[in-house]
mmCIF file of C-alpha atoms and ligand atoms in Angstrom:
data_model
loop_
_atom_site.group_PDB
_atom_site.id
_atom_site.type_symbol
_atom_site.label_atom_id
_atom_site.label_comp_id
_atom_site.label_asym_id
_atom_site.label_seq_id
_atom_site.Cartn_x
_atom_site.Cartn_y
_atom_site.Cartn_z
ATOM 1 C CA UNK A 1 39.818 11.832 8.555
ATOM 2 C CA UNK A 2 39.789 8.271 9.394
ATOM 3 C CA UNK A 3 37.006 7.595 12.021
ATOM 4 C CA UNK A 4 37.405 4.818 13.722
ATOM 5 C CA UNK A 5 34.947 2.052 14.353
ATOM 6 C CA UNK A 6 31.510 1.929 13.025
ATOM 7 C CA UNK A 7 28.534 4.299 13.188
ATOM 8 C CA UNK A 8 24.956 3.442 13.218
ATOM 9 C CA UNK A 9 22.469 4.656 10.527
ATOM 10 C CA UNK A 10 19.140 4.503 12.185
ATOM 11 C CA UNK A 11 17.049 7.092 9.933
ATOM 12 C CA UNK A 12 13.863 5.271 8.704
ATOM 13 C CA UNK A 13 15.426 4.883 5.252
ATOM 14 C CA UNK A 14 17.848 4.351 3.984
ATOM 15 C CA UNK A 15 18.493 1.497 6.340
ATOM 16 C CA UNK A 16 21.577 -0.883 7.088
ATOM 17 C CA UNK A 17 22.338 -3.021 3.915
ATOM 18 C CA UNK A 18 23.794 -6.272 4.866
ATOM 19 C CA UNK A 19 27.168 -7.562 3.986
ATOM 20 C CA UNK A 20 25.883 -10.424 1.971
ATOM 21 C CA UNK A 21 23.779 -7.825 -0.190
ATOM 22 C CA UNK A 22 26.561 -5.499 -0.760
ATOM 23 C CA UNK A 23 28.553 -8.248 -1.771
ATOM 24 C CA UNK A 24 26.075 -9.788 -4.089
ATOM 25 C CA UNK A 25 26.227 -5.829 -5.357
ATOM 26 C CA UNK A 26 29.826 -6.059 -6.029
ATOM 27 C CA UNK A 27 30.177 -7.382 -9.186
ATOM 28 C CA UNK A 28 30.603 -6.702 -12.630
ATOM 29 C CA UNK A 29 27.303 -6.412 -14.757
ATOM 30 C CA UNK A 30 26.120 -9.032 -17.253
ATOM 31 C CA UNK A 31 25.019 -9.536 -20.553
ATOM 32 C CA UNK A 32 20.870 -8.483 -20.520
ATOM 33 C CA UNK A 33 19.781 -11.568 -22.014
ATOM 34 C CA UNK A 34 22.109 -13.959 -19.816
ATOM 35 C CA UNK A 35 19.438 -16.314 -18.473
ATOM 36 C CA UNK A 36 21.607 -15.955 -14.866
ATOM 37 C CA UNK A 37 19.965 -12.362 -14.823
ATOM 38 C CA UNK A 38 16.575 -13.756 -16.068
ATOM 39 C CA UNK A 39 16.420 -16.171 -12.957
ATOM 40 C CA UNK A 40 17.349 -13.521 -10.144
ATOM 41 C CA UNK A 41 14.785 -11.049 -12.080
ATOM 42 C CA UNK A 42 12.120 -14.095 -11.525
ATOM 43 C CA UNK A 43 13.458 -15.161 -8.034
ATOM 44 C CA UNK A 44 12.900 -11.346 -7.095
ATOM 45 C CA UNK A 45 8.950 -11.082 -8.379
ATOM 46 C CA UNK A 46 8.716 -14.435 -6.959
ATOM 47 C CA UNK A 47 10.050 -13.741 -3.678
ATOM 48 C CA UNK A 48 8.253 -10.413 -3.192
ATOM 49 C CA UNK A 49 4.969 -12.315 -3.538
ATOM 50 C CA UNK A 50 4.751 -13.974 -0.004
ATOM 51 C CA UNK A 51 5.990 -11.225 2.063
ATOM 52 C CA UNK A 52 3.384 -8.961 0.272
ATOM 53 C CA UNK A 53 0.717 -11.445 0.962
ATOM 54 C CA UNK A 54 -0.296 -11.566 -2.856
ATOM 55 C CA UNK A 55 -2.036 -14.264 -4.718
ATOM 56 C CA UNK A 56 -2.533 -14.201 -8.342
ATOM 57 C CA UNK A 57 -2.347 -10.295 -9.656
ATOM 58 C CA UNK A 58 1.402 -9.372 -10.472
ATOM 59 C CA UNK A 59 4.245 -7.568 -8.564
ATOM 60 C CA UNK A 60 6.080 -4.627 -11.067
ATOM 61 C CA UNK A 61 9.559 -3.566 -10.421
ATOM 62 C CA UNK A 62 10.853 0.343 -11.103
ATOM 63 C CA UNK A 63 13.989 1.894 -10.984
ATOM 64 C CA UNK A 64 12.697 4.264 -8.849
ATOM 65 C CA UNK A 65 12.113 5.412 -5.317
ATOM 66 C CA UNK A 66 9.055 5.542 -3.119
ATOM 67 C CA UNK A 67 7.935 8.621 -4.870
ATOM 68 C CA UNK A 68 7.723 6.295 -8.122
ATOM 69 C CA UNK A 69 6.309 3.937 -6.571
ATOM 70 C CA UNK A 70 3.507 6.394 -5.875
ATOM 71 C CA UNK A 71 3.320 7.976 -9.449
ATOM 72 C CA UNK A 72 3.515 4.165 -10.879
ATOM 73 C CA UNK A 73 0.041 3.109 -8.925
ATOM 74 C CA UNK A 74 -1.561 6.150 -9.710
ATOM 75 C CA UNK A 75 -1.120 6.232 -13.551
ATOM 76 C CA UNK A 76 -1.920 2.677 -13.879
ATOM 77 C CA UNK A 77 -5.600 2.767 -12.282
ATOM 78 C CA UNK A 78 -6.611 6.066 -11.842
ATOM 79 C CA UNK A 79 -7.241 8.893 -14.785
ATOM 80 C CA UNK A 80 -7.206 12.570 -14.434
ATOM 81 C CA UNK A 81 -10.286 13.457 -13.079
ATOM 82 C CA UNK A 82 -10.787 10.602 -10.897
ATOM 83 C CA UNK A 83 -11.827 11.602 -7.290
ATOM 84 C CA UNK A 84 -9.880 9.563 -4.142
ATOM 85 C CA UNK A 85 -10.166 9.607 -0.631
ATOM 86 C CA UNK A 86 -7.166 9.997 1.233
ATOM 87 C CA UNK A 87 -6.982 9.590 5.129
ATOM 88 C CA UNK A 88 -4.747 12.080 6.231
ATOM 89 C CA UNK A 89 -1.591 10.435 8.229
ATOM 90 C CA UNK A 90 1.044 13.238 8.060
ATOM 91 C CA UNK A 91 3.777 13.977 5.859
ATOM 92 C CA UNK A 92 3.304 10.948 3.433
ATOM 93 C CA UNK A 93 -0.376 10.847 2.762
ATOM 94 C CA UNK A 94 0.338 14.841 1.493
ATOM 95 C CA UNK A 95 3.296 13.793 -0.414
ATOM 96 C CA UNK A 96 0.901 10.904 -2.172
ATOM 97 C CA UNK A 97 -1.858 13.344 -2.901
ATOM 98 C CA UNK A 98 0.838 16.078 -4.284
ATOM 99 C CA UNK A 99 1.905 12.947 -6.591
ATOM 100 C CA UNK A 100 -1.778 12.426 -7.185
ATOM 101 C CA UNK A 101 -2.664 15.628 -8.391
ATOM 102 C CA UNK A 102 -0.042 16.357 -10.382
ATOM 103 C CA UNK A 103 -1.623 13.836 -12.087
ATOM 104 C CA UNK A 104 -4.762 15.247 -12.668
ATOM 105 C CA UNK A 105 -6.583 12.975 -9.755
ATOM 106 C CA UNK A 106 -8.596 14.638 -7.433
ATOM 107 C CA UNK A 107 -7.812 14.191 -3.865
ATOM 108 C CA UNK A 108 -10.043 14.430 -1.258
ATOM 109 C CA UNK A 109 -8.171 14.495 2.389
ATOM 110 C CA UNK A 110 -9.859 13.260 4.978
ATOM 111 C CA UNK A 111 -8.612 15.536 8.217
ATOM 112 C CA UNK A 112 -7.073 13.746 11.027
ATOM 113 C CA UNK A 113 -4.751 14.387 13.442
ATOM 114 C CA UNK A 114 -0.967 12.845 13.599
ATOM 115 C CA UNK A 115 -0.898 11.209 17.061
ATOM 116 C CA UNK A 116 -3.354 8.392 16.182
ATOM 117 C CA UNK A 117 -4.613 6.235 13.967
ATOM 118 C CA UNK A 118 -7.102 6.902 11.349
ATOM 119 C CA UNK A 119 -10.674 6.645 12.807
ATOM 120 C CA UNK A 120 -11.810 4.381 9.835
ATOM 121 C CA UNK A 121 -15.799 5.300 10.757
ATOM 122 C CA UNK A 122 -15.132 8.409 9.193
ATOM 123 C CA UNK A 123 -14.359 6.836 5.939
ATOM 124 C CA UNK A 124 -16.749 4.403 6.081
ATOM 125 C CA UNK A 125 -19.268 7.364 6.797
ATOM 126 C CA UNK A 126 -18.124 9.006 3.728
ATOM 127 C CA UNK A 127 -17.646 6.310 1.310
ATOM 128 C CA UNK A 128 -21.416 5.263 2.445
ATOM 129 C CA UNK A 129 -22.560 9.081 1.594
ATOM 130 C CA UNK A 130 -21.062 8.019 -2.299
ATOM 131 C CA UNK A 131 -24.097 6.405 -3.362
ATOM 132 C CA UNK A 132 -23.291 7.071 -6.898
ATOM 133 C CA UNK A 133 -19.503 5.730 -6.388
ATOM 134 C CA UNK A 134 -17.885 8.598 -7.733
ATOM 135 C CA UNK A 135 -14.862 7.527 -5.359
ATOM 136 C CA UNK A 136 -12.237 5.554 -7.303
ATOM 137 C CA UNK A 137 -9.901 4.595 -4.675
ATOM 138 C CA UNK A 138 -8.725 5.116 -1.041
ATOM 139 C CA UNK A 139 -5.178 6.285 -1.057
ATOM 140 C CA UNK A 140 -3.784 5.038 2.731
ATOM 141 C CA UNK A 141 -0.517 5.129 3.985
ATOM 142 C CA UNK A 142 0.252 2.226 6.257
ATOM 143 C CA UNK A 143 2.546 3.824 9.011
ATOM 144 C CA UNK A 144 3.470 7.207 8.017
ATOM 145 C CA UNK A 145 7.244 7.810 8.281
ATOM 146 C CA UNK A 146 6.653 11.156 9.675
ATOM 147 C CA UNK A 147 4.654 10.460 12.414
ATOM 148 C CA UNK A 148 5.538 6.725 13.665
ATOM 149 C CA UNK A 149 2.189 6.205 13.805
ATOM 150 C CA UNK A 150 0.171 2.556 11.923
ATOM 151 C CA UNK A 151 -3.101 2.894 10.424
ATOM 152 C CA UNK A 152 -5.492 -0.200 10.006
ATOM 153 C CA UNK A 153 -5.534 -1.275 6.607
ATOM 154 C CA UNK A 154 -8.344 -4.332 7.685
ATOM 155 C CA UNK A 155 -10.705 -1.526 8.674
ATOM 156 C CA UNK A 156 -10.060 0.692 5.899
ATOM 157 C CA UNK A 157 -11.126 -2.613 3.996
ATOM 158 C CA UNK A 158 -14.110 -3.070 6.165
ATOM 159 C CA UNK A 159 -15.158 0.102 5.886
ATOM 160 C CA UNK A 160 -15.382 -0.483 1.818
ATOM 161 C CA UNK A 161 -17.197 -3.866 2.521
ATOM 162 C CA UNK A 162 -19.580 -2.217 4.577
ATOM 163 C CA UNK A 163 -21.094 -0.111 1.933
ATOM 164 C CA UNK A 164 -20.200 -2.374 -0.796
ATOM 165 C CA UNK A 165 -17.503 0.522 -2.543
ATOM 166 C CA UNK A 166 -16.292 -0.845 -5.422
ATOM 167 C CA UNK A 167 -13.332 1.909 -4.848
ATOM 168 C CA UNK A 168 -9.772 0.339 -5.056
ATOM 169 C CA UNK A 169 -7.646 0.262 -1.616
ATOM 170 C CA UNK A 170 -4.146 1.503 -2.443
ATOM 171 C CA UNK A 171 -1.801 0.938 0.613
ATOM 172 C CA UNK A 172 1.444 2.690 0.918
ATOM 173 C CA UNK A 173 3.563 0.028 2.539
ATOM 174 C CA UNK A 174 7.088 1.683 2.013
ATOM 175 C CA UNK A 175 7.834 1.914 5.938
ATOM 176 C CA UNK A 176 6.156 -1.414 6.685
ATOM 177 C CA UNK A 177 6.699 -4.009 4.165
ATOM 178 C CA UNK A 178 9.718 -6.416 5.497
ATOM 179 C CA UNK A 179 9.183 -5.375 8.807
ATOM 180 C CA UNK A 180 5.933 -6.046 10.125
ATOM 181 C CA UNK A 181 2.517 -8.214 8.425
ATOM 182 C CA UNK A 182 1.388 -6.477 4.917
ATOM 183 C CA UNK A 183 -1.404 -9.063 3.667
ATOM 184 C CA UNK A 184 -2.771 -8.192 0.188
ATOM 185 C CA UNK A 185 -4.610 -11.385 0.256
ATOM 186 C CA UNK A 186 -6.627 -11.532 3.729
ATOM 187 C CA UNK A 187 -6.789 -7.689 3.703
ATOM 188 C CA UNK A 188 -7.915 -7.189 0.576
ATOM 189 C CA UNK A 189 -5.421 -4.479 -0.946
ATOM 190 C CA UNK A 190 -5.856 -4.141 -4.495
ATOM 191 C CA UNK A 191 -2.569 -2.231 -5.144
ATOM 192 C CA UNK A 192 0.276 -1.928 -2.487
ATOM 193 C CA UNK A 193 3.592 -0.239 -2.867
ATOM 194 C CA UNK A 194 7.218 -0.443 -1.319
ATOM 195 C CA UNK A 195 10.573 0.777 -1.838
ATOM 196 C CA UNK A 196 14.324 -1.136 -1.384
ATOM 197 C CA UNK A 197 15.783 1.271 1.271
ATOM 198 C CA UNK A 198 13.429 0.020 4.252
ATOM 199 C CA UNK A 199 12.586 -3.161 5.397
ATOM 200 C CA UNK A 200 14.147 -4.653 2.300
ATOM 201 C CA UNK A 201 17.526 -4.071 3.101
ATOM 202 C CA UNK A 202 18.632 -2.733 -0.199
ATOM 203 C CA UNK A 203 20.346 0.611 -1.501
ATOM 204 C CA UNK A 204 17.370 3.337 -2.415
ATOM 205 C CA UNK A 205 16.410 3.392 -5.717
ATOM 206 C CA UNK A 206 13.885 0.276 -6.188
ATOM 207 C CA UNK A 207 10.467 0.518 -6.361
ATOM 208 C CA UNK A 208 7.724 -2.264 -5.861
ATOM 209 C CA UNK A 209 4.376 -2.246 -6.938
ATOM 210 C CA UNK A 210 1.564 -5.078 -6.639
ATOM 211 C CA UNK A 211 -1.803 -4.883 -8.019
ATOM 212 C CA UNK A 212 -4.427 -7.800 -7.309
ATOM 213 C CA UNK A 213 -6.357 -9.259 -10.003
ATOM 214 C CA UNK A 214 -9.217 -6.433 -9.765
ATOM 215 C CA UNK A 215 -6.820 -3.645 -9.782
ATOM 216 C CA UNK A 216 -5.400 -5.060 -12.758
ATOM 217 C CA UNK A 217 -8.774 -5.331 -14.441
ATOM 218 C CA UNK A 218 -9.028 -1.560 -13.144
ATOM 219 C CA UNK A 219 -5.768 -0.870 -15.099
ATOM 220 C CA UNK A 220 -6.940 -2.614 -18.267
ATOM 221 C CA UNK A 221 -10.106 0.155 -18.286
ATOM 222 C CA UNK A 222 -7.977 2.904 -16.902
ATOM 223 C CA UNK A 223 -7.665 5.151 -20.340
ATOM 224 C CA UNK A 224 -4.935 7.905 -20.157
ATOM 225 C CA UNK A 225 -1.449 8.292 -21.289
ATOM 226 C CA UNK A 226 1.312 6.119 -19.556
ATOM 227 C CA UNK A 227 4.301 4.250 -20.938
ATOM 228 C CA UNK A 228 7.646 3.999 -18.414
ATOM 229 C CA UNK A 229 4.749 2.976 -16.054
ATOM 230 C CA UNK A 230 2.645 1.029 -18.028
ATOM 231 C CA UNK A 231 1.505 -2.270 -16.365
ATOM 232 C CA UNK A 232 0.614 -4.398 -20.036
ATOM 233 C CA UNK A 233 3.848 -3.060 -21.302
ATOM 234 C CA UNK A 234 5.573 -4.614 -18.854
ATOM 235 C CA UNK A 235 4.064 -7.796 -17.863
ATOM 236 C CA UNK A 236 5.678 -10.090 -14.416
ATOM 237 C CA UNK A 237 8.032 -11.066 -16.975
ATOM 238 C CA UNK A 238 12.140 -11.814 -16.902
ATOM 239 C CA UNK A 239 13.260 -9.569 -19.336
ATOM 240 C CA UNK A 240 14.219 -5.834 -20.900
ATOM 241 C CA UNK A 241 10.631 -5.487 -21.621
ATOM 242 C CA UNK A 242 9.824 -5.803 -17.859
ATOM 243 C CA UNK A 243 12.022 -3.085 -16.634
ATOM 244 C CA UNK A 244 10.558 -0.882 -20.125
ATOM 245 C CA UNK A 245 14.511 -1.243 -20.881
ATOM 246 C CA UNK A 246 17.745 -2.426 -19.233
ATOM 247 C CA UNK A 247 17.401 -4.481 -16.268
ATOM 248 C CA UNK A 248 18.834 -2.229 -13.076
ATOM 249 C CA UNK A 249 20.949 -5.716 -12.749
ATOM 250 C CA UNK A 250 22.587 -4.370 -9.331
ATOM 251 C CA UNK A 251 19.526 -3.733 -7.689
ATOM 252 C CA UNK A 252 18.345 -7.269 -8.736
ATOM 253 C CA UNK A 253 21.340 -8.769 -7.280
ATOM 254 C CA UNK A 254 20.672 -6.887 -4.218
ATOM 255 C CA UNK A 255 17.203 -7.523 -3.957
ATOM 256 C CA UNK A 256 17.801 -11.195 -4.754
ATOM 257 C CA UNK A 257 20.247 -11.973 -1.941
ATOM 258 C CA UNK A 258 18.031 -9.413 0.576
ATOM 259 C CA UNK A 259 14.977 -11.985 -0.076
ATOM 260 C CA UNK A 260 17.076 -15.028 0.477
ATOM 261 C CA UNK A 261 17.809 -13.343 3.885
ATOM 262 C CA UNK A 262 14.448 -12.655 4.345
ATOM 263 C CA UNK A 263 13.757 -16.266 3.574
ATOM 264 C CA UNK A 264 16.431 -17.550 5.780
ATOM 265 C CA UNK A 265 14.938 -15.736 9.211
ATOM 266 C CA UNK A 266 11.137 -16.270 7.961
ATOM 267 C CA UNK A 267 8.885 -13.321 8.258
ATOM 268 C CA UNK A 268 7.322 -14.294 12.056
ATOM 269 C CA UNK A 269 11.353 -13.829 13.088
ATOM 270 C CA UNK A 270 11.367 -10.667 11.277
ATOM 271 C CA UNK A 271 8.499 -9.235 12.871
ATOM 272 C CA UNK A 272 9.062 -10.646 16.244
ATOM 273 C CA UNK A 273 12.399 -8.992 15.987
ATOM 274 C CA UNK A 274 11.027 -5.380 14.940
ATOM 275 C CA UNK A 275 8.485 -5.361 17.460
ATOM 276 C CA UNK A 276 10.924 -6.470 20.084
ATOM 277 C CA UNK A 277 13.439 -3.570 19.250
ATOM 278 C CA UNK A 278 10.560 -0.991 18.868
ATOM 279 C CA UNK A 279 9.321 -1.690 22.016
ATOM 280 C CA UNK A 280 12.858 -1.129 23.331
ATOM 281 C CA UNK A 281 12.617 2.276 21.683
ATOM 282 C CA UNK A 282 9.470 3.194 23.198
ATOM 283 C CA UNK A 283 10.350 1.899 26.582
ATOM 284 C CA UNK A 284 13.997 4.341 26.379
ATOM 285 C CA UNK A 285 12.077 7.337 25.162
ATOM 286 C CA UNK A 286 9.540 7.028 27.953
ATOM 287 C CA UNK A 287 12.424 7.232 30.319
ATOM 288 C CA UNK A 288 14.045 10.237 28.846
ATOM 289 C CA UNK A 289 10.559 11.440 28.546
ATOM 290 C CA UNK A 290 10.431 11.569 33.043
ATOM 291 C CA UNK A 291 11.929 14.904 32.593
ATOM 292 C CA UNK A 292 9.327 16.250 30.619
ATOM 293 C CA UNK A 293 11.195 17.266 27.787
ATOM 294 C CA UNK A 294 10.603 14.715 25.327
ATOM 295 C CA UNK A 295 8.048 12.550 24.515
ATOM 296 C CA UNK A 296 6.703 9.449 21.585
ATOM 297 C CA UNK A 297 4.099 11.298 18.897
ATOM 298 C CA UNK A 298 2.162 7.998 18.606
ATOM 299 C CA UNK A 299 -0.299 8.376 21.679
ATOM 300 C CA UNK A 300 -0.955 4.839 21.882
ATOM 301 C CA UNK A 301 1.021 2.004 22.075
ATOM 302 C CA UNK A 302 -0.703 -0.590 20.336
ATOM 303 C CA UNK A 303 -0.546 2.387 17.352
ATOM 304 C CA UNK A 304 3.407 2.717 17.356
ATOM 305 C CA UNK A 305 4.659 1.946 14.125
ATOM 306 C CA UNK A 306 7.922 -1.092 14.638
ATOM 307 C CA UNK A 307 9.818 0.591 11.865
ATOM 308 C CA UNK A 308 10.119 4.079 12.994
ATOM 309 C CA UNK A 309 9.666 6.487 16.316
ATOM 310 C CA UNK A 310 9.046 10.289 15.943
ATOM 311 C CA UNK A 311 10.129 12.079 19.205
ATOM 312 C CA UNK A 312 8.396 15.500 20.031
ATOM 313 C CA UNK A 313 10.649 17.950 21.828
ATOM 314 C CA UNK A 314 9.393 20.677 24.466
ATOM 315 C CA UNK A 315 9.767 24.029 23.266
ATOM 316 C CA UNK A 316 13.191 26.035 23.431
ATOM 317 C CA UNK A 317 14.715 22.594 22.424
ATOM 318 C CA UNK A 318 16.175 22.413 18.950
ATOM 319 C CA UNK A 319 15.885 18.770 17.602
ATOM 320 C CA UNK A 320 18.093 19.334 14.469
ATOM 321 C CA UNK A 321 20.752 20.023 17.290
ATOM 322 C CA UNK A 322 20.146 17.021 18.958
ATOM 323 C CA UNK A 323 20.466 15.107 15.646
ATOM 324 C CA UNK A 324 23.569 16.846 14.120
ATOM 325 C CA UNK A 325 25.296 16.444 17.651
ATOM 326 C CA UNK A 326 24.595 12.766 17.408
ATOM 327 C CA UNK A 327 25.818 12.208 14.414
ATOM 328 C CA UNK A 328 29.010 14.197 14.257
ATOM 329 C CA UNK A 329 29.916 13.712 17.979
ATOM 330 C CA UNK A 330 28.398 10.067 18.626
ATOM 331 C CA UNK A 331 28.495 8.605 15.050
ATOM 332 C CA UNK A 332 24.776 8.165 15.409
ATOM 333 C CA UNK A 333 21.916 9.179 12.667
ATOM 334 C CA UNK A 334 18.743 9.750 13.306
ATOM 335 C CA UNK A 335 15.979 11.927 11.300
ATOM 336 C CA UNK A 336 14.607 15.203 11.657
ATOM 337 C CA UNK A 337 11.039 15.901 12.290
ATOM 338 C CA UNK A 338 8.685 16.436 8.748
ATOM 339 C CA UNK A 339 5.307 18.071 8.418
ATOM 340 C CA UNK A 340 3.611 19.443 11.154
ATOM 341 C CA UNK A 341 6.608 18.707 14.055
ATOM 342 C CA UNK A 342 9.331 19.431 11.300
ATOM 343 C CA UNK A 343 10.865 21.597 13.956
ATOM 344 C CA UNK A 344 9.839 20.407 17.049
ATOM 345 C CA UNK A 345 10.606 16.523 16.572
ATOM 346 C CA UNK A 346 13.284 13.955 15.460
ATOM 347 C CA UNK A 347 13.133 10.638 14.798
ATOM 348 C CA UNK A 348 15.107 7.241 15.305
ATOM 349 C CA UNK A 349 14.407 4.516 12.468
ATOM 350 C CA UNK A 350 14.599 0.571 13.961
ATOM 351 C CA UNK A 351 14.170 -0.855 10.914
ATOM 352 C CA UNK A 352 15.970 -3.420 8.168
ATOM 353 C CA UNK A 353 18.936 -5.047 9.223
ATOM 354 C CA UNK A 354 19.257 -4.103 13.252
ATOM 355 C CA UNK A 355 19.491 -5.846 16.349
ATOM 356 C CA UNK A 356 19.422 -5.376 19.917
ATOM 357 C CA UNK A 357 22.808 -4.917 20.624
ATOM 358 C CA UNK A 358 22.878 -2.008 17.150
ATOM 359 C CA UNK A 359 19.448 -0.512 18.895
ATOM 360 C CA UNK A 360 20.947 0.187 21.951
ATOM 361 C CA UNK A 361 23.959 1.609 20.795
ATOM 362 C CA UNK A 362 22.156 4.171 18.656
ATOM 363 C CA UNK A 363 19.847 4.774 22.025
ATOM 364 C CA UNK A 364 23.197 5.655 23.805
ATOM 365 C CA UNK A 365 24.434 7.597 20.821
ATOM 366 C CA UNK A 366 20.834 10.040 21.258
ATOM 367 C CA UNK A 367 21.404 9.822 25.000
ATOM 368 C CA UNK A 368 24.930 11.207 24.858
ATOM 369 C CA UNK A 369 23.899 13.644 22.423
ATOM 370 C CA UNK A 370 20.940 15.044 25.268
ATOM 371 C CA UNK A 371 23.569 14.875 27.904
ATOM 372 C CA UNK A 372 26.146 17.264 26.044
ATOM 373 C CA UNK A 373 23.454 19.268 25.026
ATOM 374 C CA UNK A 374 22.346 19.555 28.908
ATOM 375 C CA UNK A 375 18.841 18.660 27.679
ATOM 376 C CA UNK A 376 17.439 17.559 30.973
ATOM 377 C CA UNK A 377 16.253 13.402 30.671
ATOM 378 C CA UNK A 378 15.178 10.695 33.055
ATOM 379 C CA UNK A 379 17.843 8.138 33.361
ATOM 380 C CA UNK A 380 17.993 4.735 33.108
ATOM 381 C CA UNK A 381 16.792 4.405 29.593
ATOM 382 C CA UNK A 382 19.684 2.230 28.571
ATOM 383 C CA UNK A 383 19.006 -0.338 31.447
ATOM 384 C CA UNK A 384 15.581 -0.266 30.988
ATOM 385 C CA UNK A 385 15.732 -0.769 26.995
ATOM 386 C CA UNK A 386 18.699 -3.658 27.671
ATOM 387 C CA UNK A 387 16.722 -5.354 30.450
ATOM 388 C CA UNK A 388 13.568 -5.522 27.962
ATOM 389 C CA UNK A 389 15.661 -6.913 25.289
ATOM 390 C CA UNK A 390 16.967 -9.691 27.574
ATOM 391 C CA UNK A 391 13.595 -10.471 27.865
ATOM 392 C CA UNK A 392 12.259 -10.544 24.632
ATOM 393 C CA UNK A 393 15.005 -12.893 23.455
ATOM 394 C CA UNK A 394 14.726 -15.347 25.880
ATOM 395 C CA UNK A 395 10.966 -15.411 24.598
ATOM 396 C CA UNK A 396 11.718 -15.250 20.787
ATOM 397 C CA UNK A 397 14.341 -18.232 21.147
ATOM 398 C CA UNK A 398 13.309 -20.506 24.511
ATOM 399 C CA UNK A 399 15.725 -23.104 23.080
ATOM 400 C CA UNK A 400 18.617 -20.973 22.700
ATOM 401 C CA UNK A 401 17.835 -19.440 25.976
ATOM 402 C CA UNK A 402 17.489 -22.982 27.920
ATOM 403 C CA UNK A 403 20.722 -24.244 25.805
ATOM 404 C CA UNK A 404 23.045 -21.959 27.829
HETATM 405 C C1 PLP B 1 10.275 6.779 2.544
HETATM 406 C C2 PLP B 1 8.462 6.646 2.524
HETATM 407 C C3 PLP B 1 8.193 7.057 1.304
HETATM 408 C C4 PLP B 1 8.936 7.703 0.385
HETATM 409 O O1 PLP B 1 9.889 6.852 -0.038
HETATM 410 P P1 PLP B 1 11.451 7.578 -1.403
HETATM 411 O O2 PLP B 1 11.970 6.237 -1.598
HETATM 412 O O3 PLP B 1 12.051 8.501 -0.361
HETATM 413 O O4 PLP B 1 10.850 8.314 -2.274
HETATM 414 C C5 PLP B 1 6.647 6.962 0.731
HETATM 415 N N1 PLP B 1 6.131 6.623 2.218
HETATM 416 C C6 PLP B 1 6.529 6.479 3.137
HETATM 417 C C7 PLP B 1 5.488 5.903 4.189
HETATM 418 C C8 PLP B 1 7.666 6.334 3.337
HETATM 419 O O5 PLP B 1 8.428 6.146 4.697
#
């Protein structure tokens, strides 16, 4: 049945794919040694570097999702029996642990709650106690998409440096790359991974893994079975070998165009846009929360992610009903809760190809679902969010505002 107008896709992945990216994919396949393809692959490898803040090292692309990126990273720098430390952040630190353990890696989880940033002094203390340097890596999730809490990679680096610990710092930036600063060089991240369907605005199915020079050296010394994931076999070249087989051509066309969009908008503008939109969501949820039925999971405003907001609901409220009502009746897709808050939260994604009126539409969709279900919520959330965004727009582009 025809459903008029457009719906809103506000899950934290997959995210909206820009028209220009869709059009870039809408074409015939080409010969796998065509120079046009090789040029596009080269542009993808090169274009990801500034977004990752990578100097030296290498970028690898896989036909895989974020789970594939997890395994690719592990397979190249860790061997069975190696010990890694994992700050507990939520469902995504748990998922990465599951992948590592399936690869024979021994994971020591450093426990923490899901409502605040991981206190890196706990990591520093554990590393300082590791006099024999048994710990081979720290695996940190930048923003855990299940909680909407962002963790501090620079503080994790400081924890390693405080005791001159040689372990690798590995960062899951699936939810953050292309939405906020990721700075492999500045933060000295050894391995950073992401996926195509979040801030990179592509279809799901492309994994990004980047390694600095130190990680490449560790890779060369890590003896274990691997083939499809192997960095040495892939090199950072344009062709068949760099994908361990046929290049996923249409993914490359998509990523190539998405990187053009990112370059046109510029990273500072992208980060400012995500920041403003996320704050508008927080303003709206806090207004709804005045009736004491809803609250933002991330307790400290400064630790709230720019790309996703997890919203806890009071006992007796079914978050999946809010979700299905918003989707079916009001054409607004939001995501369900995950992990510990599986049955007591839902999540609004606000990353990627998103602007102010789009997020206002999505917030309206959620609010209509709350009203329809008779869930008490504070009034004025949409006005508050719109006022916030109007001000943020004037700040972001004073020249535009003055010209009117
Ligand atoms: C989405 C996500 C993943 C998993 O990505 P998939 O493409 O679903 O496998 C991993 N880590 C984080 C932080 C994510 O947000």
